[in-house]
Structures are given as C-alpha cells and as structure tokens.
N, C-alpha and C. Protein backbone atom coordinates (compact mmCIF):
# COMPACT_ATOMS: atom_id res chain seq x y z
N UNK A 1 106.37 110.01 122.97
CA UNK A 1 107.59 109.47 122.42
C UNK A 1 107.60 109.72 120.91
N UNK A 2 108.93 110.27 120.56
CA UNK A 2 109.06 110.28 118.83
C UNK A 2 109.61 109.17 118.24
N UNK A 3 109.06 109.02 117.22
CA UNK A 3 109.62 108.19 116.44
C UNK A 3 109.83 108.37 114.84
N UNK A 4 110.52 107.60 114.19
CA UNK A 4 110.62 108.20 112.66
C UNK A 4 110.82 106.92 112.39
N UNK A 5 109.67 106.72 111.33
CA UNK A 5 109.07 106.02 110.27
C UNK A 5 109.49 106.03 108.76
N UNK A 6 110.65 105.35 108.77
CA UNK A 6 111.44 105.38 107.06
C UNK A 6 110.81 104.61 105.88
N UNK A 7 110.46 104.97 105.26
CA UNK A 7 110.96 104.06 104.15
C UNK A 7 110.94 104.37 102.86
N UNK A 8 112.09 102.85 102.85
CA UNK A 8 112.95 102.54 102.10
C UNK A 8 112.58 101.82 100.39
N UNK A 9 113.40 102.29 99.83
CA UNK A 9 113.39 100.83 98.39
C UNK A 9 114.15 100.98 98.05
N UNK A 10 114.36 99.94 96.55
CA UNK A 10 115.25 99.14 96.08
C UNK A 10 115.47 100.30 94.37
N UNK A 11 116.19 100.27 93.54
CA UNK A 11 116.02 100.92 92.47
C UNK A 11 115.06 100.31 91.43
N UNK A 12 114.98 99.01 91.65
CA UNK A 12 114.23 98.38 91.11
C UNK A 12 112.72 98.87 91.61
N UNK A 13 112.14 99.14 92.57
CA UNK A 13 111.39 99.52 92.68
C UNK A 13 110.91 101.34 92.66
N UNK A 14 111.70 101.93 92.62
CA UNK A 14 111.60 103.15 91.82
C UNK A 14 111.08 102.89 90.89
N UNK A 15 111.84 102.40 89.49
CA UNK A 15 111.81 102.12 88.11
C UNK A 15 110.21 101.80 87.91
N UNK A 16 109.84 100.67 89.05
CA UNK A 16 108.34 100.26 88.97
C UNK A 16 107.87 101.13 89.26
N UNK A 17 107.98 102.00 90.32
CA UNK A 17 106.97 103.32 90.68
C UNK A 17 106.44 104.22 89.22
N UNK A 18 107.74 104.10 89.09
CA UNK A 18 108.02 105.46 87.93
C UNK A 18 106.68 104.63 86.53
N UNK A 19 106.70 103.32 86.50
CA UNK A 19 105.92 103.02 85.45
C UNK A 19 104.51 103.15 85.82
N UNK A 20 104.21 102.95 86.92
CA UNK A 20 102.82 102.78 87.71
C UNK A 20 101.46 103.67 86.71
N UNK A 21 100.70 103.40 86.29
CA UNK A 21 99.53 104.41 86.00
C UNK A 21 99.01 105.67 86.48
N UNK A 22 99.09 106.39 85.88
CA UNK A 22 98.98 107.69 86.89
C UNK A 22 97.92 107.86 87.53
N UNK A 23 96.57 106.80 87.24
CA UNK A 23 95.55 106.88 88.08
C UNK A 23 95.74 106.07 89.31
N UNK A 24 96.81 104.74 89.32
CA UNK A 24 97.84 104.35 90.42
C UNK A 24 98.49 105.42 90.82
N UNK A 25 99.11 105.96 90.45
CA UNK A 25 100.20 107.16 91.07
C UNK A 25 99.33 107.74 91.80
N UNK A 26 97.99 108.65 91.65
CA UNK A 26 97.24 109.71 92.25
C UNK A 26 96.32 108.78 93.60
N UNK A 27 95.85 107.70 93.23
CA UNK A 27 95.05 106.55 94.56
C UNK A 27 96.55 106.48 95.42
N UNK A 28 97.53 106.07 95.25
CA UNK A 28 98.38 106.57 96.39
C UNK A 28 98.88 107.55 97.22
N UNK A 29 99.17 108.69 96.29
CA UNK A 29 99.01 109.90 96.82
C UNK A 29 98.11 110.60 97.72
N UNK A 30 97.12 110.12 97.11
CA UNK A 30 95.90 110.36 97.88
C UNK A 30 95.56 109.86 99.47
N UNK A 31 96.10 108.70 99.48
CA UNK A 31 96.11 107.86 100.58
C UNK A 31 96.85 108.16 101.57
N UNK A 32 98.25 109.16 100.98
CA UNK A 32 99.24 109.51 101.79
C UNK A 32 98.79 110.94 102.41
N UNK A 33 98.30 111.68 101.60
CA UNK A 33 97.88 112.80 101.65
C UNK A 33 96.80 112.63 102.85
N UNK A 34 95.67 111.90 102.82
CA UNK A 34 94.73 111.22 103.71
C UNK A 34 95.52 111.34 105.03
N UNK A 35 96.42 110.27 104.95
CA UNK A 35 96.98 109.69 106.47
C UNK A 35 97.74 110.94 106.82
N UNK A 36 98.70 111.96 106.62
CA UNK A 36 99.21 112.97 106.62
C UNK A 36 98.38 113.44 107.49
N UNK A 37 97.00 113.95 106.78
CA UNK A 37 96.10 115.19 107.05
C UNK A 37 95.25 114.49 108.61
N UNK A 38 95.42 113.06 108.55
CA UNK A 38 94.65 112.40 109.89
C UNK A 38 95.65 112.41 111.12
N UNK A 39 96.78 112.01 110.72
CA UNK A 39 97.78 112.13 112.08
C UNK A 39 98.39 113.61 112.49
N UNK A 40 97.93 114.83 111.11
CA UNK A 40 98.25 116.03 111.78
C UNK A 40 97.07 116.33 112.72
N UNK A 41 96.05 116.11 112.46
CA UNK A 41 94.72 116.27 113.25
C UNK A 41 94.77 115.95 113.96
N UNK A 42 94.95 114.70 114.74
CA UNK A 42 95.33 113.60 116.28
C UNK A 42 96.67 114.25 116.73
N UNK A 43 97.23 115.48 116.16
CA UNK A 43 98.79 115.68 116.87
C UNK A 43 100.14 115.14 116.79
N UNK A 44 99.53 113.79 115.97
CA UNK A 44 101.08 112.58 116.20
C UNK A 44 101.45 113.02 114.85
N UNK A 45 101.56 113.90 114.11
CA UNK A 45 102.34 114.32 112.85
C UNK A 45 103.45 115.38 113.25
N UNK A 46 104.69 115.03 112.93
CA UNK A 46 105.67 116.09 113.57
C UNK A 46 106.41 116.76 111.93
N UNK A 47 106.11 116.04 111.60
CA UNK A 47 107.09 116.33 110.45
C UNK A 47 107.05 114.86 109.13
N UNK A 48 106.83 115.27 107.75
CA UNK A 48 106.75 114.36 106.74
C UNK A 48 107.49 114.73 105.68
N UNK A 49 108.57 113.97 104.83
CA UNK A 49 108.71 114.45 103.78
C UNK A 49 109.08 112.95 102.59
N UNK A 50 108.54 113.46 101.86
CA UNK A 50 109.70 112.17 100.38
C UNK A 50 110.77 112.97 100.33
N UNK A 51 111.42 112.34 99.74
CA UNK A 51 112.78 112.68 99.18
C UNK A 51 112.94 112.56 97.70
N UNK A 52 114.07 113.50 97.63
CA UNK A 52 114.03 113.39 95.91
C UNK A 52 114.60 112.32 95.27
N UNK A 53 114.38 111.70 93.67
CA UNK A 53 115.21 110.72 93.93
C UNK A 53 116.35 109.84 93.88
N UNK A 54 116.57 108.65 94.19
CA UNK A 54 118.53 108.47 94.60
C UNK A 54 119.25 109.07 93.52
N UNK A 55 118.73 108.74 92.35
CA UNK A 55 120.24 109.59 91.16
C UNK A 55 120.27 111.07 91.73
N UNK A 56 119.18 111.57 92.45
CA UNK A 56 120.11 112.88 92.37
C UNK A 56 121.04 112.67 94.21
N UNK A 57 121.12 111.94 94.93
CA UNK A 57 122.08 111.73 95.84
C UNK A 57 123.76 111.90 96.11
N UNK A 58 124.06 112.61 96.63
CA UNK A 58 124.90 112.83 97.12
C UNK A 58 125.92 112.72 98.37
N UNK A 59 126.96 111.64 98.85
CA UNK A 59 127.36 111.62 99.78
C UNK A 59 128.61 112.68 99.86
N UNK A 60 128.41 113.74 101.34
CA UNK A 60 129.10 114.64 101.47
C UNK A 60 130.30 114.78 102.83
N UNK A 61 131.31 114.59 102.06
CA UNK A 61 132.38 114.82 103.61
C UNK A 61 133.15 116.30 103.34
N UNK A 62 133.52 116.54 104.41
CA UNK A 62 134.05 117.72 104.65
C UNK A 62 135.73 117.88 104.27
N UNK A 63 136.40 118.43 103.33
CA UNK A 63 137.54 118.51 103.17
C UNK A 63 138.48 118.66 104.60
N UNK A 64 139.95 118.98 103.56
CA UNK A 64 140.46 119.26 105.05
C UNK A 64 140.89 120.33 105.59
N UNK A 65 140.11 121.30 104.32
CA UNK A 65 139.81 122.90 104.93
C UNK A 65 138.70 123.05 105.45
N UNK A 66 137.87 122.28 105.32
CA UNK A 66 136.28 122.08 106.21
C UNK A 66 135.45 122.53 104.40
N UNK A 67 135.75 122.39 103.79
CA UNK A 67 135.12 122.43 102.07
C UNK A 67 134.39 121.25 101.74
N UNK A 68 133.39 121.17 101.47
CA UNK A 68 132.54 120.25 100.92
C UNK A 68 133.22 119.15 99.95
N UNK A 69 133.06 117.95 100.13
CA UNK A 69 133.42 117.19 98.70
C UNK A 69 132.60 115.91 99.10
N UNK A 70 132.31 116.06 97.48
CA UNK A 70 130.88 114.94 97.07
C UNK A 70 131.80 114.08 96.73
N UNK A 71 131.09 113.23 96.61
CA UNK A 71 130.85 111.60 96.06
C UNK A 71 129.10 111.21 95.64
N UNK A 72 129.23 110.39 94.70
CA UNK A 72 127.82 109.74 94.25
C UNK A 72 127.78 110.23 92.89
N UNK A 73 126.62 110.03 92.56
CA UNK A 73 125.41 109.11 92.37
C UNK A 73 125.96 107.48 93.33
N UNK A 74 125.57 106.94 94.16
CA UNK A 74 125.88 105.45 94.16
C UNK A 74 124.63 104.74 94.04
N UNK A 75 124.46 104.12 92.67
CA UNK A 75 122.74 103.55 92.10
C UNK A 75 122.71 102.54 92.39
N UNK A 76 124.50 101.83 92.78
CA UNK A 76 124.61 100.11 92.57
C UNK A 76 123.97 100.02 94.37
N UNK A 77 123.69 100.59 95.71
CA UNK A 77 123.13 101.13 96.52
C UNK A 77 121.91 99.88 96.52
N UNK A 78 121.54 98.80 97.36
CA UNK A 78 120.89 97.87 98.03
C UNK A 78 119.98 98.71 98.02
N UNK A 79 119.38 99.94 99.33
CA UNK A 79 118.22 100.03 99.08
C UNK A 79 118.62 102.12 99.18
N UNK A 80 117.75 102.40 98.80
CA UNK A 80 117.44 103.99 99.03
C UNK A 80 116.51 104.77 100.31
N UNK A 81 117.00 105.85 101.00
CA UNK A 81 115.43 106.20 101.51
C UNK A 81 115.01 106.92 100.78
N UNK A 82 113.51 107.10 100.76
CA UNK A 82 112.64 107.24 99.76
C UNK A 82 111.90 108.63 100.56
N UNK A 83 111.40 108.28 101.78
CA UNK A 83 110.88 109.50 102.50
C UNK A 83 110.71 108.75 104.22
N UNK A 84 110.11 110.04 104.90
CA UNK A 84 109.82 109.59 106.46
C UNK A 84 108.76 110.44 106.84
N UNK A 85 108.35 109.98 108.43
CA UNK A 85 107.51 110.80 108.74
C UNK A 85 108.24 110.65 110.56
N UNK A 86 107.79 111.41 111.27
CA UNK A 86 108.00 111.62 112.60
C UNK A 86 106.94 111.71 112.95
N UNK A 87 106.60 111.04 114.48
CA UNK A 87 105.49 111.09 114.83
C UNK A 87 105.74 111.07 115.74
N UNK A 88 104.63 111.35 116.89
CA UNK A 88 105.09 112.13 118.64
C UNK A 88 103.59 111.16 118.90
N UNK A 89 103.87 110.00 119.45
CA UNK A 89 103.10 108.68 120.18
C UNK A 89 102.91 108.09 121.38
N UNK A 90 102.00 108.23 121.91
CA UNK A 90 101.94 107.16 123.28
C UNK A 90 102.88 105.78 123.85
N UNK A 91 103.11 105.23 122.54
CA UNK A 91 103.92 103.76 122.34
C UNK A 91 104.14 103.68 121.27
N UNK A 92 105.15 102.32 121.68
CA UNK A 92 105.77 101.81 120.42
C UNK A 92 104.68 101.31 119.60
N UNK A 93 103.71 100.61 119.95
CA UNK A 93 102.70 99.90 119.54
C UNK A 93 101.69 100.89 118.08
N UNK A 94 101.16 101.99 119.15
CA UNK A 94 101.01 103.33 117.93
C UNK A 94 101.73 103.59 116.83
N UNK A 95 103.29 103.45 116.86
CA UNK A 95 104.37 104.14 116.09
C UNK A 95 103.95 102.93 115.06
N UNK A 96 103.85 101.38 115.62
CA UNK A 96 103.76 100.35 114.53
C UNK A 96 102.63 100.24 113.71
N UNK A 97 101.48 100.82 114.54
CA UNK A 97 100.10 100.83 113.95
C UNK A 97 99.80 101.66 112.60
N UNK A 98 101.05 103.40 112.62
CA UNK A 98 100.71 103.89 111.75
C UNK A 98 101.95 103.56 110.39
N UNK A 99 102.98 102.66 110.84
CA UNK A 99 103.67 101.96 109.99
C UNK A 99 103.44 101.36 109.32
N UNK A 100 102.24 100.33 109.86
CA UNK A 100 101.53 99.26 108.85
C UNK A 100 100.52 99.79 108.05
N UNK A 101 99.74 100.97 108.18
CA UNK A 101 99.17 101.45 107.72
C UNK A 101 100.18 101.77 106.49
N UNK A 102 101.01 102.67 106.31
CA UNK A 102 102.15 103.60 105.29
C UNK A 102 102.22 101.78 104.59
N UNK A 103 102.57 100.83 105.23
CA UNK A 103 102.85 99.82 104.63
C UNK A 103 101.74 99.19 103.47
N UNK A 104 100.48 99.60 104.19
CA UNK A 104 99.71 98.89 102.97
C UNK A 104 98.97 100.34 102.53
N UNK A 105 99.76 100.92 102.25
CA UNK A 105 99.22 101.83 100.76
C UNK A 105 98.88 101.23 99.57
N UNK A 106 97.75 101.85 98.66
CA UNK A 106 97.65 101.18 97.52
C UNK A 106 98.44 101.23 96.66
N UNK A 107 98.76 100.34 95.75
CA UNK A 107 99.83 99.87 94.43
C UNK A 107 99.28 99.85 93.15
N UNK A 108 99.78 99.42 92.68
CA UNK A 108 98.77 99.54 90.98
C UNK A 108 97.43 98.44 91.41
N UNK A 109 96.76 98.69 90.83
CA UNK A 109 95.22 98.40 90.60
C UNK A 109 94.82 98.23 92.48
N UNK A 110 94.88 98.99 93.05
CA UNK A 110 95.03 99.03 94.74
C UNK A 110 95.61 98.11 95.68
N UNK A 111 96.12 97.37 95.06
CA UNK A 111 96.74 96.08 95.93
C UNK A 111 97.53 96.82 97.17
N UNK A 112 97.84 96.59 98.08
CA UNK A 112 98.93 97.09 99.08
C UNK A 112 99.99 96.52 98.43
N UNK A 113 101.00 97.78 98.77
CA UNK A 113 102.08 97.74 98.55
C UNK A 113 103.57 96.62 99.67
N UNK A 114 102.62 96.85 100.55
CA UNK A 114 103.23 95.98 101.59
C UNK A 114 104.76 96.51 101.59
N UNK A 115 105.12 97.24 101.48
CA UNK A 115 106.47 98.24 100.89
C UNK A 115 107.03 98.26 102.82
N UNK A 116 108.06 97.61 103.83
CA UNK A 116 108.90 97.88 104.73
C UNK A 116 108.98 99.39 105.05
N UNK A 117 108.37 99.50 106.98
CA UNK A 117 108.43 100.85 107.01
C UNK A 117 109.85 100.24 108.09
N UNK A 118 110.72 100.92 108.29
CA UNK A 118 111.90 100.84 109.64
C UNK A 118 111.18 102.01 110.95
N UNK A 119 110.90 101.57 111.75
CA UNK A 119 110.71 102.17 113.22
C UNK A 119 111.25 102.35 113.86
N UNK A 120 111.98 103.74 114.26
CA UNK A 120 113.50 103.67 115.59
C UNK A 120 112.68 105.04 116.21
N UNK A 121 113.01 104.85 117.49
CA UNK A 121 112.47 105.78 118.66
C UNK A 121 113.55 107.21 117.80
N UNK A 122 113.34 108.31 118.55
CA UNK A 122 114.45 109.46 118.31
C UNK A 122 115.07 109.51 119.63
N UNK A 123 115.81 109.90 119.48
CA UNK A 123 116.54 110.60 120.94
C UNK A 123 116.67 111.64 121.34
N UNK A 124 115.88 112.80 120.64
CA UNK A 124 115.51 114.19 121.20
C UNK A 124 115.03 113.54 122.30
N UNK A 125 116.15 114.60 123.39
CA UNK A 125 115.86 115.00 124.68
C UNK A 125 116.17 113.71 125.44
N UNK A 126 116.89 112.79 124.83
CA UNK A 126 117.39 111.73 125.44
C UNK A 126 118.77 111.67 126.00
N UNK A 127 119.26 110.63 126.82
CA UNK A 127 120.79 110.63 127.02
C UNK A 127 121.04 109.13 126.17
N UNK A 128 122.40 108.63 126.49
CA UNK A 128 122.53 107.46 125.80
C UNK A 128 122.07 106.20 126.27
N UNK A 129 121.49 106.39 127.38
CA UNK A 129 121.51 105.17 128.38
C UNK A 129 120.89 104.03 127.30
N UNK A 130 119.60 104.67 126.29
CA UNK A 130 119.18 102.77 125.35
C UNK A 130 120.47 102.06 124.82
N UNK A 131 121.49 103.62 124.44
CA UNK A 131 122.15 102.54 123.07
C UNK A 131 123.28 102.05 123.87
N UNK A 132 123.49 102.25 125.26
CA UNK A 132 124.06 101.48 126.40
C UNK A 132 123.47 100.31 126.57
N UNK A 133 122.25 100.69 127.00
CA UNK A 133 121.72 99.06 127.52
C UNK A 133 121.69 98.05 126.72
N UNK A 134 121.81 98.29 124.80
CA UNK A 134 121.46 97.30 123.99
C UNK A 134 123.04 96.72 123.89
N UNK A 135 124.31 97.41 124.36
CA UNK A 135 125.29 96.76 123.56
C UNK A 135 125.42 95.79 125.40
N UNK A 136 125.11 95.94 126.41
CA UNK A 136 125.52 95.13 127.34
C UNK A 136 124.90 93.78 127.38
C-alpha cells in the first residue's frame, strides 16, 4: 500500500528554520538523509522531495484559452507544504511508524521537532469505493 507522508508548517516556522544554527541545520539533514537512505534500502521509499519555499508559490488556473494565470505569493496562508515522501508499506501502522519517526527529527540543540506529519493512503490503482464508503 502507498502512502504519502506530508509535511507541513506555519511561516512562522520557516522564519525559525531559517534562524536555526547551521550545525542544527546539518544534524537534521543528516537525519533525513539517514532515514531516506534506510527506507530506500527496505524498498518502502518511492519517492522524496522538499519543496521550495512558500514565497516562491504559485497558485495556477488555466485561462479561458487554456493559458496559464497565476495568483500568489499567498504568505497570509495557515500552513505551507514544506516536502513529502511516498512510501509503498505493508500497513497503515508502518506508514505511521515512519511518520513519527520524520516527526521527531532533531531541532536546534537536538530536541525533536515533533513537527505534524499528515498520512493519506494514495489511490494509484484504486477505484473510488474508500471515498464512497467515508461519505455514507
């Protein structure tokens, strides 16, 4: 089963990232880099990326010649995604195991970050029948 593992923050917590120590900055990285390189090894790594960040965001609809037109920066924006990972798991239980992990990454002076991962199955190769069964 796939799943994709978001997360999210606040701008406020950018701003904190962005101040973090760079010997904080690199013990996280590192950690991510770690877990990356362990769940490509076990197979359950499908795909990882950060994202760049929200100021450079863009929301895009399609004119009504089918032409691109932006909107954004929107900074005033509750929370941002930040990055994800996809992972191909036995269970839900797995998908949460390596969530909480992403969750307690280290923070400045290593504390966990305790930073909200969101967990939703994918629906490659699915029909609709879940998002049936949840609205009945």
């Amino acid at each position: 089963m796939k799943y994709i593992l978001m997360m999210a923050g606040t701008k406020a917590g950018v701003d904190a990232y962005r101040a973090w120590s760079q010997s904080d900055i690199q013990a996280h990285l590192a950690f991510l880099k770690n877990l990356n390189k362990e769940l490509s090894e076990a197979g359950e790594l499908v795909a990882n990326e950060p994202l760049a960040a929200p100021d450079q965001a863009k929301l895009v609809r399609a004119g009504k010649d089918g032409t691109p037109i932006t909107d954004g920066v929107f900074l005033e924006a509750k929370e941002f995604l930040l990055g994800y990972w996809i992972v191909d798991v036995e269970s839900p239980e797995r998908a949460y195991e390596i969530a909480a992990r992403l969750s307690a990454g280290p923070g400045p002076g290593g504390v966990p970050t305790n930073m909200p991962i969101e967990v939703r199955q994918t629906m490659s190769g699915r029909t609709e029948e879940p998002l049936r069964r949840q609205n009945n």
